[in-house]
Amino acid sequence: MTTDPAHHGALNLALLRDRNDTAVLRAVRAAADRGTSRVELATRTGLTAQAISKITARLLADGLLTEAGHERVAGQSGKPRTLLRLVPGSRSALGAEIGRRELRLLRVDLTGAVTARAEEPIDPDGGPGPVLDRLAAMVRALTAASGTGDVLGLGLACPGPLDTRDGVLHQVTGMPSWHGLHLREAVRTRTGLPVVVEKNTTAGVLSRPGPDDRAFVHLGDGVGAGLVLGGRVQRGARTNAGEFGHQCIDPAGPPCACGARGCLEAVCLTALRAGRTGEAAAALAIGVANLVRLLDVEEVTLGGDALLADPEPYEGAIRAALAARLPDPRWQHVALARATDLAVPQGAAGLALARLFG
């Protein structure tokens, strides 16, 4: 396996010579199986025909694009236009999710389709070293056939608080031995791949397209939210926006691992441990209604292992809370979506693909 970071750096520099390459690749990907012509690319990107010709020649030589038939434009004479399509398998990206009890890893092609996956249980009380060693072994297994030479990078999602700028974890609930870990560097050293780290909830909100104002609410071994507002991911001044689980909904409620009392996370997890799903759903519904009223989002996607194991009580409670607490009819049109169980690692893989598509 090639693990020289310089090799991967040279590969990525060749792929990302300038923003124009990225714009062209993004436009070709948007055309999907239909394909698109060089003339259409010039229109969509605003680039000149000469620039498009040079860029597409380079991307064809790199194997990222292929010529895929011709189309004749109605009402126009002359040669038919050559269509270009993305070559999905020409490169790949990895997406990993480090949970408190499980490690998930995906390999995706350039369209984001999952081509391989692996899952491993982990010890929530163990230190990070064995978990990251296991992750590196899973990376090797998923790339054994072709090596990592075609892998754009590894997107890594984990619970917060997380400083995404430095790739450092801070006081993650239920993972005390991970506090202060330079996660990005530790994984990069073990895999030799470019690594992007992100909170699991932010990866979740990026796992699928949606409206410009939306949230991803996650209930698993913790509670959190990822936010997109005005079409932009919200990370906050310290990259910890979305600590949704630590809003207080009951000042006399159970103690939370963060040191406070009555946090939404503490109320939900206490109820779930006692088998009181309805109580957990009612608490989460209060939190979601608060979020919708505060941020005026158009869509809330619900995810996380605990919620997806029995989603109906949560969806029903949230709809009831929105109707009761937000009586303006406009609020009743907030869309509820249900995430897949792979939303977080797929969102993480998308962060790695962004090295190519912007």
Coordinates of C-alpha atoms in Angstrom, one line a residue:
M1 CA 0.0 0.0 0.0
T2 CA 1.3 3.5 -0.9
T3 CA 1.4 5.6 2.2
D4 CA 3.7 8.4 1.2
P5 CA 1.9 11.6 1.9
A6 CA 3.9 13.3 -0.8
H7 CA 2.5 10.9 -3.4
H8 CA -1.1 11.8 -2.4
G9 CA -0.2 15.4 -2.3
A10 CA 1.1 15.3 -5.9
L11 CA -2.0 13.4 -7.0
N12 CA -4.3 15.9 -5.5
L13 CA -2.4 18.9 -6.9
A14 CA -2.6 17.3 -10.4
L15 CA -6.3 16.9 -10.0
L16 CA -7.0 20.3 -8.5
R17 CA -4.8 22.6 -10.7
D18 CA -7.2 25.4 -10.4
R19 CA -10.8 26.2 -9.6
N20 CA -11.8 25.8 -13.2
D21 CA -11.1 22.1 -13.2
T22 CA -13.3 21.8 -10.1
A23 CA -16.1 23.8 -11.8
V24 CA -16.0 21.6 -14.8
L25 CA -16.0 18.3 -12.8
R26 CA -18.9 19.6 -10.7
A27 CA -20.9 20.4 -13.9
V28 CA -20.3 17.0 -15.4
R29 CA -21.3 15.3 -12.2
A30 CA -24.5 17.3 -12.1
A31 CA -25.4 16.0 -15.6
A32 CA -25.2 12.4 -14.3
D33 CA -25.8 9.6 -16.8
R34 CA -27.2 12.0 -19.4
G35 CA -23.8 13.5 -20.1
T36 CA -22.9 17.0 -21.2
S37 CA -21.2 18.6 -24.1
R38 CA -18.3 21.0 -24.1
V39 CA -20.6 23.7 -25.4
E40 CA -23.0 23.1 -22.4
L41 CA -20.0 23.2 -20.0
A42 CA -18.9 26.6 -21.3
T43 CA -22.5 27.9 -20.7
R44 CA -22.7 26.4 -17.2
T45 CA -19.3 27.5 -16.0
G46 CA -18.9 30.7 -17.8
L47 CA -15.5 29.6 -19.1
T48 CA -14.4 30.1 -22.7
A49 CA -14.5 27.3 -25.3
Q50 CA -10.7 27.3 -25.4
A51 CA -10.5 26.9 -21.6
I52 CA -13.1 24.1 -21.7
S53 CA -11.2 22.3 -24.4
K54 CA -7.9 22.3 -22.4
I55 CA -9.5 21.3 -19.1
T56 CA -11.5 18.5 -20.6
A57 CA -8.5 17.2 -22.4
R58 CA -6.6 17.1 -19.2
L59 CA -9.5 15.4 -17.3
L60 CA -9.9 12.8 -20.0
A61 CA -6.1 12.1 -19.8
D62 CA -6.4 11.7 -16.1
G63 CA -9.2 9.2 -16.5
L64 CA -11.8 11.3 -14.7
L65 CA -13.9 11.9 -17.7
T66 CA -14.9 9.7 -20.7
E67 CA -16.5 10.5 -24.1
A68 CA -19.9 8.8 -24.1
G69 CA -21.6 9.1 -27.4
H70 CA -23.0 12.1 -29.4
E71 CA -26.1 14.2 -29.5
R72 CA -27.4 16.3 -32.3
V73 CA -29.0 19.6 -31.2
A74 CA -32.5 20.1 -32.7
G75 CA -32.5 22.8 -35.3
Q76 CA -28.7 22.9 -35.7
S77 CA -26.7 21.6 -38.5
G78 CA -23.1 20.4 -38.5
K79 CA -21.4 17.7 -36.4
P80 CA -23.2 16.3 -33.4
R81 CA -21.8 17.3 -30.0
T82 CA -19.6 14.8 -28.1
L83 CA -21.0 14.0 -24.7
L84 CA -18.8 13.8 -21.6
R85 CA -19.5 11.8 -18.5
L86 CA -17.7 11.2 -15.2
V87 CA -16.0 7.9 -14.7
P88 CA -17.3 6.9 -11.3
G89 CA -14.7 4.3 -10.5
S90 CA -11.7 6.4 -11.5
R91 CA -11.2 7.7 -8.0
S92 CA -12.8 6.9 -4.7
A93 CA -13.1 8.4 -1.2
L94 CA -13.4 6.9 2.3
G95 CA -15.9 8.0 5.0
A96 CA -15.6 6.8 8.6
E97 CA -17.8 7.3 11.6
I98 CA -16.3 6.8 15.1
G99 CA -19.2 6.2 17.5
R100 CA -19.0 5.5 21.1
R101 CA -19.6 1.8 20.5
E102 CA -19.1 1.1 16.8
L103 CA -16.7 2.0 14.0
R104 CA -18.0 2.3 10.4
L105 CA -16.1 2.7 7.2
L106 CA -17.3 3.2 3.7
R107 CA -15.7 3.5 0.3
V108 CA -17.6 5.5 -2.3
D109 CA -17.1 6.3 -5.9
L110 CA -17.2 9.8 -7.5
T111 CA -21.0 9.8 -7.5
G112 CA -21.1 9.1 -3.8
A113 CA -22.4 5.6 -4.3
V114 CA -21.2 3.1 -1.7
T115 CA -18.9 0.4 -3.2
A116 CA -17.6 -1.2 0.0
R117 CA -18.3 -1.0 3.7
A118 CA -17.1 -2.4 7.0
E119 CA -18.2 -2.2 10.6
E120 CA -16.5 -3.1 13.9
P121 CA -17.7 -2.9 17.5
I122 CA -15.4 -0.8 19.8
D123 CA -14.9 -0.6 23.5
P124 CA -16.3 2.7 24.8
D125 CA -14.0 2.6 27.8
G126 CA -10.9 1.8 25.8
G127 CA -8.3 4.4 24.7
P128 CA -8.1 5.8 21.2
G129 CA -5.0 4.0 20.1
P130 CA -6.5 0.5 19.5
V131 CA -9.6 2.1 17.9
L132 CA -7.5 4.1 15.4
D133 CA -5.2 1.1 14.7
R134 CA -8.4 -0.9 13.9
L135 CA -9.6 1.9 11.6
A136 CA -6.2 1.9 9.8
A137 CA -6.6 -1.9 9.3
M138 CA -10.1 -1.5 7.9
V139 CA -8.8 1.2 5.5
R140 CA -6.2 -1.3 4.3
A141 CA -8.8 -4.0 3.9
L142 CA -11.2 -1.8 1.9
T143 CA -8.4 -0.6 -0.4
A144 CA -6.5 -4.0 -0.7
A145 CA -7.5 -4.6 -4.3
S146 CA -6.2 -1.3 -5.8
G147 CA -4.2 0.3 -3.0
T148 CA -4.8 3.9 -1.9
G149 CA -3.3 5.5 -5.0
D150 CA -6.8 6.4 -6.3
V151 CA -8.2 7.4 -2.9
L152 CA -8.8 11.1 -2.6
G153 CA -8.9 11.1 1.1
L154 CA -10.6 10.0 4.3
G155 CA -13.5 11.9 5.8
L156 CA -13.8 11.2 9.5
A157 CA -16.9 12.0 11.6
C158 CA -17.0 11.6 15.4
P159 CA -19.0 13.0 18.3
G160 CA -18.1 16.5 19.5
P161 CA -17.0 18.9 20.9
L162 CA -14.4 19.0 18.2
D163 CA -12.1 21.7 16.9
T164 CA -12.3 21.0 13.2
R165 CA -9.6 23.6 12.4
D166 CA -6.9 21.7 14.3
G167 CA -8.6 18.3 14.3
V168 CA -8.6 18.1 18.1
L169 CA -11.3 16.5 20.3
H170 CA -12.4 18.1 23.5
Q171 CA -14.3 16.4 26.4
V172 CA -16.5 14.1 24.3
T173 CA -19.3 12.7 26.4
G174 CA -18.6 9.0 27.2
M175 CA -15.1 9.1 25.8
P176 CA -12.9 10.7 28.5
S177 CA -9.7 9.2 27.3
W178 CA -10.1 10.9 23.9
H179 CA -9.9 14.4 25.4
G180 CA -7.2 16.5 23.7
L181 CA -6.5 13.9 21.0
H182 CA -5.1 15.3 17.8
L183 CA -7.4 13.0 15.8
R184 CA -6.7 14.2 12.3
E185 CA -2.9 13.8 12.7
A186 CA -3.2 10.5 14.4
V187 CA -5.3 9.0 11.6
R188 CA -3.2 10.7 8.8
T189 CA -0.1 9.1 10.3
R190 CA -1.7 5.7 10.5
T191 CA -3.2 5.7 7.0
G192 CA -1.0 8.0 4.9
L193 CA -4.2 9.6 3.5
P194 CA -5.3 13.2 3.6
V195 CA -7.9 13.4 6.4
V196 CA -10.8 15.8 7.0
V197 CA -12.4 15.6 10.5
E198 CA -15.9 16.8 11.2
K199 CA -18.6 16.4 13.9
N200 CA -20.9 13.5 13.2
T201 CA -24.0 15.7 13.1
T202 CA -22.4 18.1 10.6
A203 CA -21.5 15.1 8.4
G204 CA -25.1 14.0 8.7
V205 CA -26.6 17.3 7.5
L206 CA -24.2 17.1 4.5
S207 CA -25.1 13.5 3.6
R208 CA -28.0 14.5 1.3
P209 CA -29.1 17.6 -0.6
G210 CA -31.8 19.7 0.9
P211 CA -33.2 23.2 1.4
D212 CA -30.9 26.1 2.3
D213 CA -32.2 26.1 5.9
R214 CA -32.2 22.6 7.4
A215 CA -31.1 20.6 10.4
F216 CA -29.9 17.0 11.1
V217 CA -30.9 15.8 14.6
H218 CA -29.0 12.8 15.9
L219 CA -30.0 10.5 18.8
G220 CA -27.7 7.7 19.5
D221 CA -25.4 7.4 22.4
G222 CA -25.7 11.2 22.6
V223 CA -27.8 13.9 21.2
G224 CA -26.7 16.6 18.7
A225 CA -27.6 18.6 15.6
G226 CA -25.9 19.7 12.4
L227 CA -27.0 22.9 10.8
V228 CA -27.2 24.5 7.3
L229 CA -28.5 28.0 7.3
G230 CA -28.7 30.2 4.3
G231 CA -27.0 27.4 2.3
R232 CA -23.9 27.4 4.5
V233 CA -22.8 24.9 7.1
Q234 CA -22.8 26.4 10.5
R235 CA -19.8 25.5 12.7
G236 CA -19.6 28.5 15.0
A237 CA -16.8 30.6 16.4
R238 CA -15.1 27.6 18.0
T239 CA -16.4 25.1 15.4
N240 CA -18.9 23.7 17.9
A241 CA -22.2 25.0 16.7
G242 CA -25.0 22.4 17.1
E243 CA -24.4 21.2 20.7
F244 CA -28.2 20.7 20.6
G245 CA -28.2 18.0 23.3
H246 CA -27.0 20.4 26.0
Q247 CA -30.0 22.8 26.0
C248 CA -31.6 22.6 29.4
I249 CA -35.2 21.4 29.2
D250 CA -35.6 20.5 32.9
P251 CA -33.5 22.4 35.5
A252 CA -34.4 19.7 38.1
G253 CA -33.7 16.9 35.6
P254 CA -31.0 14.2 35.7
P255 CA -27.4 15.1 35.8
C256 CA -25.6 15.3 32.5
A257 CA -22.1 14.2 31.7
C258 CA -21.3 17.8 30.8
G259 CA -21.8 18.8 34.5
A260 CA -25.1 20.5 34.1
R261 CA -28.6 19.1 35.0
G262 CA -31.6 18.5 32.8
C263 CA -29.9 18.7 29.4
L264 CA -31.9 17.3 26.6
E265 CA -29.2 14.6 26.1
A266 CA -29.4 13.5 29.8
V267 CA -33.2 13.4 29.7
C268 CA -33.3 11.4 26.5
L269 CA -30.6 8.9 27.5
T270 CA -32.0 8.4 31.0
A271 CA -35.4 7.6 29.5
L272 CA -34.0 5.2 26.9
R273 CA -31.9 3.3 29.5
A274 CA -35.2 2.8 31.5
G275 CA -37.0 1.6 28.3
R276 CA -39.3 4.7 28.2
T277 CA -39.2 5.5 24.5
G278 CA -42.2 7.7 24.7
E279 CA -40.6 9.9 27.3
A280 CA -37.4 10.2 25.2
A281 CA -39.5 11.1 22.2
A282 CA -41.4 13.8 24.1
A283 CA -38.2 15.4 25.3
L284 CA -36.6 15.3 21.8
A285 CA -39.8 16.8 20.4
I286 CA -39.4 19.8 22.8
G287 CA -35.8 20.3 21.6
V288 CA -36.8 20.1 17.9
A289 CA -39.6 22.6 18.4
N290 CA -37.2 24.9 20.1
L291 CA -34.7 24.6 17.2
V292 CA -37.4 25.2 14.6
R293 CA -38.7 28.3 16.3
L294 CA -35.2 29.7 17.0
L295 CA -33.7 29.1 13.5
D296 CA -36.7 28.9 11.2
V297 CA -35.5 25.8 9.3
E298 CA -37.5 24.3 6.5
E299 CA -36.5 20.6 7.1
V300 CA -35.4 18.4 10.0
T301 CA -33.7 15.1 9.2
L302 CA -33.8 12.6 12.0
G303 CA -31.0 10.1 12.4
G304 CA -28.9 8.1 14.9
D305 CA -29.1 4.4 15.9
A306 CA -31.4 4.9 18.9
L307 CA -33.9 6.9 16.9
L308 CA -33.8 4.8 13.7
A309 CA -34.4 1.6 15.7
D310 CA -37.9 2.9 16.4
P311 CA -38.5 6.1 14.5
E312 CA -42.3 6.4 14.6
P313 CA -42.7 7.5 18.2
Y314 CA -40.2 10.3 17.6
E315 CA -41.7 11.5 14.4
G316 CA -45.2 11.5 15.9
A317 CA -44.1 13.4 19.0
I318 CA -42.2 16.0 16.9
R319 CA -45.2 16.6 14.6
A320 CA -47.4 17.0 17.7
A321 CA -45.0 19.4 19.4
L322 CA -44.7 21.5 16.2
A323 CA -48.5 21.7 16.0
A324 CA -49.0 22.5 19.7
R325 CA -46.1 24.9 20.3
L326 CA -45.9 26.6 16.9
P327 CA -49.5 27.4 16.0
D328 CA -48.8 29.6 13.0
P329 CA -49.8 27.4 10.0
R330 CA -46.6 28.2 8.3
W331 CA -44.7 26.2 10.9
Q332 CA -46.8 23.1 10.1
H333 CA -45.0 22.8 6.8
V334 CA -41.6 22.0 8.3
A335 CA -40.6 18.8 6.5
L336 CA -39.4 15.8 8.6
A337 CA -37.1 13.4 6.8
R338 CA -35.6 10.1 8.0
A339 CA -31.9 9.5 7.6
T340 CA -30.4 6.2 6.6
D341 CA -28.1 4.3 9.0
L342 CA -25.1 5.3 6.8
A343 CA -25.9 9.0 6.6
V344 CA -23.0 10.0 8.9
P345 CA -20.2 8.0 7.1
Q346 CA -21.6 9.0 3.7
G347 CA -21.5 12.6 4.7
A348 CA -17.9 12.1 5.9
A349 CA -17.0 10.6 2.5
G350 CA -18.6 13.6 0.8
L351 CA -16.1 15.8 2.7
A352 CA -13.3 13.8 1.1
L353 CA -14.9 14.0 -2.3
A354 CA -15.0 17.8 -1.9
R355 CA -11.3 17.8 -2.4
L356 CA -12.2 17.1 -6.1
F357 CA -15.6 18.8 -6.6
G358 CA -15.3 21.7 -4.2

